[in-house]
mmCIF file of C-alpha atoms in Angstrom:
data_model
loop_
_atom_site.group_PDB
_atom_site.id
_atom_site.type_symbol
_atom_site.label_atom_id
_atom_site.label_comp_id
_atom_site.label_asym_id
_atom_site.label_seq_id
_atom_site.Cartn_x
_atom_site.Cartn_y
_atom_site.Cartn_z
ATOM 1 C CA MET A 1 17.939 -0.772 -9.712
ATOM 2 C CA LYS A 2 16.852 0.238 -6.225
ATOM 3 C CA GLY A 3 18.799 -0.941 -3.220
ATOM 4 C CA ALA A 4 18.314 -1.143 0.527
ATOM 5 C CA SER A 5 19.567 2.426 1.039
ATOM 6 C CA ASP A 6 16.699 3.717 -1.140
ATOM 7 C CA GLY A 7 14.241 2.055 1.234
ATOM 8 C CA GLU A 8 16.063 3.476 4.252
ATOM 9 C CA ASP A 9 15.921 6.964 2.733
ATOM 10 C CA ARG A 10 12.209 6.564 2.124
ATOM 11 C CA VAL A 11 11.594 5.434 5.728
ATOM 12 C CA ALA A 12 13.609 8.377 7.067
ATOM 13 C CA ALA A 13 11.230 10.779 5.298
ATOM 14 C CA MET A 14 8.088 9.085 6.638
ATOM 15 C CA MET A 15 5.951 10.100 9.618
ATOM 16 C CA PRO A 16 4.216 7.699 12.052
ATOM 17 C CA GLY A 17 1.271 6.101 10.278
ATOM 18 C CA ASP A 18 2.769 6.502 6.797
ATOM 19 C CA VAL A 19 2.989 3.490 4.495
ATOM 20 C CA ALA A 20 4.836 3.075 1.198
ATOM 21 C CA VAL A 21 5.365 0.200 -1.193
ATOM 22 C CA PHE A 22 8.921 -0.581 -2.259
ATOM 23 C CA ARG A 23 10.731 -3.035 -4.514
ATOM 24 C CA ALA A 24 14.476 -3.584 -4.247
ATOM 25 C CA GLY A 25 16.253 -5.621 -6.869
ATOM 26 C CA GLY A 26 15.533 -6.667 -10.414
ATOM 27 C CA PRO A 27 12.338 -7.006 -12.407
ATOM 28 C CA GLU A 28 11.186 -10.060 -10.447
ATOM 29 C CA ALA A 29 11.643 -8.395 -7.037
ATOM 30 C CA ASP A 30 8.737 -8.666 -4.616
ATOM 31 C CA ALA A 31 6.885 -5.654 -3.287
ATOM 32 C CA VAL A 32 7.261 -4.922 0.421
ATOM 33 C CA PHE A 33 5.379 -2.395 2.508
ATOM 34 C CA LEU A 34 7.385 0.040 4.611
ATOM 35 C CA ILE A 35 5.369 1.370 7.539
ATOM 36 C CA ARG A 36 6.589 4.031 9.938
ATOM 37 C CA GLU A 37 5.040 3.899 13.393
ATOM 38 C CA ARG A 38 5.874 4.775 16.976
ATOM 39 C CA SER A 39 7.825 1.962 18.629
ATOM 40 C CA ALA A 40 5.301 1.734 21.494
ATOM 41 C CA VAL A 41 2.485 1.088 19.011
ATOM 42 C CA ILE A 42 4.516 -1.593 17.250
ATOM 43 C CA LYS A 43 5.100 -3.368 20.576
ATOM 44 C CA TYR A 44 1.367 -3.117 21.346
ATOM 45 C CA PHE A 45 0.501 -5.292 18.329
ATOM 46 C CA GLY A 46 1.718 -8.444 20.078
ATOM 47 C CA GLU A 47 0.838 -11.600 18.154
ATOM 48 C CA THR A 48 -1.937 -10.069 16.085
ATOM 49 C CA GLY A 49 -2.830 -11.131 12.578
ATOM 50 C CA VAL A 50 -3.115 -8.830 9.586
ATOM 51 C CA ALA A 51 -6.361 -8.232 7.702
ATOM 52 C CA VAL A 52 -6.089 -6.923 4.135
ATOM 53 C CA ARG A 53 -8.551 -5.102 1.880
ATOM 54 C CA ALA A 54 -8.158 -3.766 -1.647
ATOM 55 C CA GLY A 55 -10.301 -1.926 -4.131
ATOM 56 C CA ARG A 56 -10.290 0.308 -7.155
ATOM 57 C CA PHE A 57 -11.454 3.908 -7.517
ATOM 58 C CA THR A 58 -11.980 5.844 -10.733
ATOM 59 C CA CYS A 59 -11.659 9.634 -10.690
ATOM 60 C CA GLY A 60 -12.036 11.121 -14.141
ATOM 61 C CA ALA A 61 -9.439 9.464 -16.376
ATOM 62 C CA VAL A 62 -7.402 8.110 -13.446
ATOM 63 C CA GLU A 63 -7.864 4.662 -11.944
ATOM 64 C CA LEU A 64 -6.369 4.178 -8.483
ATOM 65 C CA ALA A 65 -5.863 0.967 -6.563
ATOM 66 C CA ALA A 66 -6.227 1.162 -2.799
ATOM 67 C CA LEU A 67 -4.712 -1.270 -0.329
ATOM 68 C CA ALA A 68 -5.311 -1.257 3.425
ATOM 69 C CA PHE A 69 -3.973 -3.320 6.327
ATOM 70 C CA ARG A 70 -5.513 -3.639 9.805
ATOM 71 C CA LEU A 71 -3.586 -4.890 12.837
ATOM 72 C CA GLY A 72 -4.211 -4.917 16.565
ATOM 73 C CA HIS A 73 -6.682 -6.347 19.024
ATOM 74 C CA ALA A 74 -8.471 -3.902 21.338
ATOM 75 C CA VAL A 75 -7.655 -0.808 19.276
ATOM 76 C CA PRO A 76 -7.010 -1.841 15.670
ATOM 77 C CA MET A 77 -4.658 0.319 13.631
ATOM 78 C CA VAL A 78 -5.223 0.753 9.905
ATOM 79 C CA TYR A 79 -2.547 1.594 7.349
ATOM 80 C CA ALA A 80 -3.602 2.418 3.808
ATOM 81 C CA LEU A 81 -2.176 3.635 0.546
ATOM 82 C CA LEU A 82 -3.236 4.485 -2.976
ATOM 83 C CA LEU A 83 -1.202 2.933 -5.776
ATOM 84 C CA ASP A 84 -0.344 4.691 -9.045
ATOM 85 C CA TYR A 85 0.161 2.310 -11.954
ATOM 86 C CA CYS A 86 1.599 5.136 -14.090
ATOM 87 C CA ALA A 87 4.333 5.973 -11.556
ATOM 88 C CA GLU A 88 7.907 4.995 -12.446
ATOM 89 C CA ASP A 89 7.786 1.588 -10.734
ATOM 90 C CA GLY A 90 3.995 1.224 -10.920
ATOM 91 C CA PRO A 91 3.904 -1.595 -13.498
ATOM 92 C CA GLY A 92 6.556 -3.512 -11.539
ATOM 93 C CA ILE A 93 4.686 -3.076 -8.265
ATOM 94 C CA PHE A 94 1.392 -4.230 -9.769
ATOM 95 C CA ALA A 95 3.142 -7.205 -11.421
ATOM 96 C CA ALA A 96 4.732 -8.166 -8.087
ATOM 97 C CA LEU A 97 1.435 -7.848 -6.204
ATOM 98 C CA GLY A 98 -0.215 -9.896 -8.935
ATOM 99 C CA ARG A 99 2.117 -12.847 -8.373
ATOM 100 C CA GLN A 100 3.091 -12.664 -4.690
ATOM 101 C CA GLU A 101 1.572 -15.162 -2.312
ATOM 102 C CA TYR A 102 2.440 -13.026 0.723
ATOM 103 C CA LEU A 103 2.634 -9.317 1.566
ATOM 104 C CA PRO A 104 5.557 -8.399 3.850
ATOM 105 C CA LEU A 105 4.921 -5.425 6.157
ATOM 106 C CA TYR A 106 8.117 -3.925 7.603
ATOM 107 C CA PHE A 107 7.371 -1.723 10.619
ATOM 108 C CA HIS A 108 9.996 0.911 11.360
ATOM 109 C CA GLY A 109 9.961 2.507 14.800
ATOM 110 C CA ASP A 110 11.118 5.731 16.419
ATOM 111 C CA ASN A 111 14.758 5.288 15.398
ATOM 112 C CA GLY A 112 13.867 4.497 11.778
ATOM 113 C CA ARG A 113 15.086 0.911 12.040
ATOM 114 C CA ARG A 114 12.905 -2.076 11.340
ATOM 115 C CA ASP A 115 11.296 -3.118 14.644
ATOM 116 C CA ARG A 116 8.897 -5.770 13.408
ATOM 117 C CA THR A 117 7.848 -7.710 10.342
ATOM 118 C CA PHE A 118 4.377 -9.069 9.687
ATOM 119 C CA ILE A 119 3.590 -11.361 6.786
ATOM 120 C CA ALA A 120 0.036 -11.306 5.449
ATOM 121 C CA ALA A 121 -1.445 -13.678 2.914
ATOM 122 C CA ASN A 122 -2.139 -11.872 -0.365
ATOM 123 C CA PRO A 123 -5.836 -12.453 -1.089
ATOM 124 C CA TYR A 124 -5.744 -10.124 -4.112
ATOM 125 C CA PRO A 125 -3.267 -11.280 -6.790
ATOM 126 C CA ALA A 126 -6.065 -11.564 -9.376
ATOM 127 C CA PHE A 127 -7.322 -8.085 -8.414
ATOM 128 C CA PHE A 128 -3.907 -6.548 -9.111
ATOM 129 C CA ARG A 129 -3.553 -8.376 -12.433
ATOM 130 C CA GLU A 130 -7.071 -7.319 -13.505
ATOM 131 C CA THR A 131 -6.497 -3.729 -12.379
ATOM 132 C CA ALA A 132 -3.216 -3.549 -14.311
ATOM 133 C CA ASP A 133 -4.949 -4.933 -17.408
ATOM 134 C CA SER A 134 -7.750 -2.371 -17.047
ATOM 135 C CA ILE A 135 -5.343 0.553 -16.586
ATOM 136 C CA GLN A 136 -3.270 -0.465 -19.600
ATOM 137 C CA LEU A 137 -6.349 0.185 -21.756
ATOM 138 C CA LEU A 138 -6.490 3.807 -20.554
ATOM 139 C CA PRO A 139 -4.337 6.711 -21.728
ATOM 140 C CA PRO A 140 -1.448 7.188 -19.270
ATOM 141 C CA TRP A 141 -1.804 9.997 -16.756
ATOM 142 C CA LYS A 142 0.782 12.263 -15.194
ATOM 143 C CA GLY A 143 1.778 12.388 -11.541
ATOM 144 C CA GLU A 144 -0.210 15.582 -11.031
ATOM 145 C CA ASP A 145 -3.352 13.860 -12.345
ATOM 146 C CA PHE A 146 -2.820 11.014 -9.871
ATOM 147 C CA ARG A 147 -2.250 13.438 -6.975
ATOM 148 C CA THR A 148 -5.482 15.263 -7.862
ATOM 149 C CA ALA A 149 -7.434 11.988 -8.017
ATOM 150 C CA ALA A 150 -5.844 10.838 -4.746
ATOM 151 C CA ALA A 151 -6.893 14.127 -3.111
ATOM 152 C CA VAL A 152 -10.498 13.456 -4.189
ATOM 153 C CA ILE A 153 -10.369 9.978 -2.618
ATOM 154 C CA ARG A 154 -8.777 11.378 0.552
ATOM 155 C CA SER A 155 -11.505 14.028 0.792
ATOM 156 C CA ARG A 156 -14.082 11.206 0.799
ATOM 157 C CA CYS A 157 -11.967 8.963 3.049
ATOM 158 C CA PRO A 158 -9.841 11.340 5.155
ATOM 159 C CA GLY A 159 -8.278 8.688 7.375
ATOM 160 C CA PRO A 160 -6.998 5.158 6.866
ATOM 161 C CA GLY A 161 -9.980 3.791 8.818
ATOM 162 C CA ASP A 162 -12.358 5.578 6.448
ATOM 163 C CA LEU A 163 -10.630 4.015 3.452
ATOM 164 C CA TRP A 164 -10.777 0.612 5.183
ATOM 165 C CA ALA A 165 -14.544 1.031 5.611
ATOM 166 C CA ALA A 166 -14.992 2.187 2.003
ATOM 167 C CA LEU A 167 -13.175 -0.907 0.769
ATOM 168 C CA GLY A 168 -15.662 -3.133 2.601
ATOM 169 C CA GLU A 169 -14.863 -6.812 2.280
ATOM 170 C CA GLY A 170 -12.660 -6.375 -0.779
ATOM 171 C CA ALA A 171 -15.264 -5.077 -3.209
ATOM 172 C CA ALA A 172 -13.889 -2.917 -6.016
ATOM 173 C CA GLN A 173 -15.064 0.687 -5.837
ATOM 174 C CA GLU A 174 -16.045 2.803 -8.842
#
């Protein structure tokens, strides 16, 4: 079972702009998003809302889920990640995202401590359930296969803003 110190260790290894999904606790634990950012940027967000997009990409035999968050007013910041169902906690993360009503975003600043929390409505629980069901029909892949597929997606969408644009208004990508 993962604890808070596992999340702290993960945040310590992150660079500004990085985002990771994390579950602490038992099988029914919710997924939270750990985001590392410069403290000045976190303060800039003010009372902004959070927009969320998700989609699915298929690269060879690997199916990846993408999730992106956009915050900010004058200069929106986008944070995005690709999710691997076949990773150690992948099924648990997809199950959590498939049942959660809200998506907590924990922003960690310059000192590595949590500076701010945003809560976004989860518009995609059905998407995560359907994606998990689809992936379960495929042969499992290895971490290296996922990293290769993720590199293909990142070559097409090199920055978080590019992935945000590719996801459009929540349409699944093939």
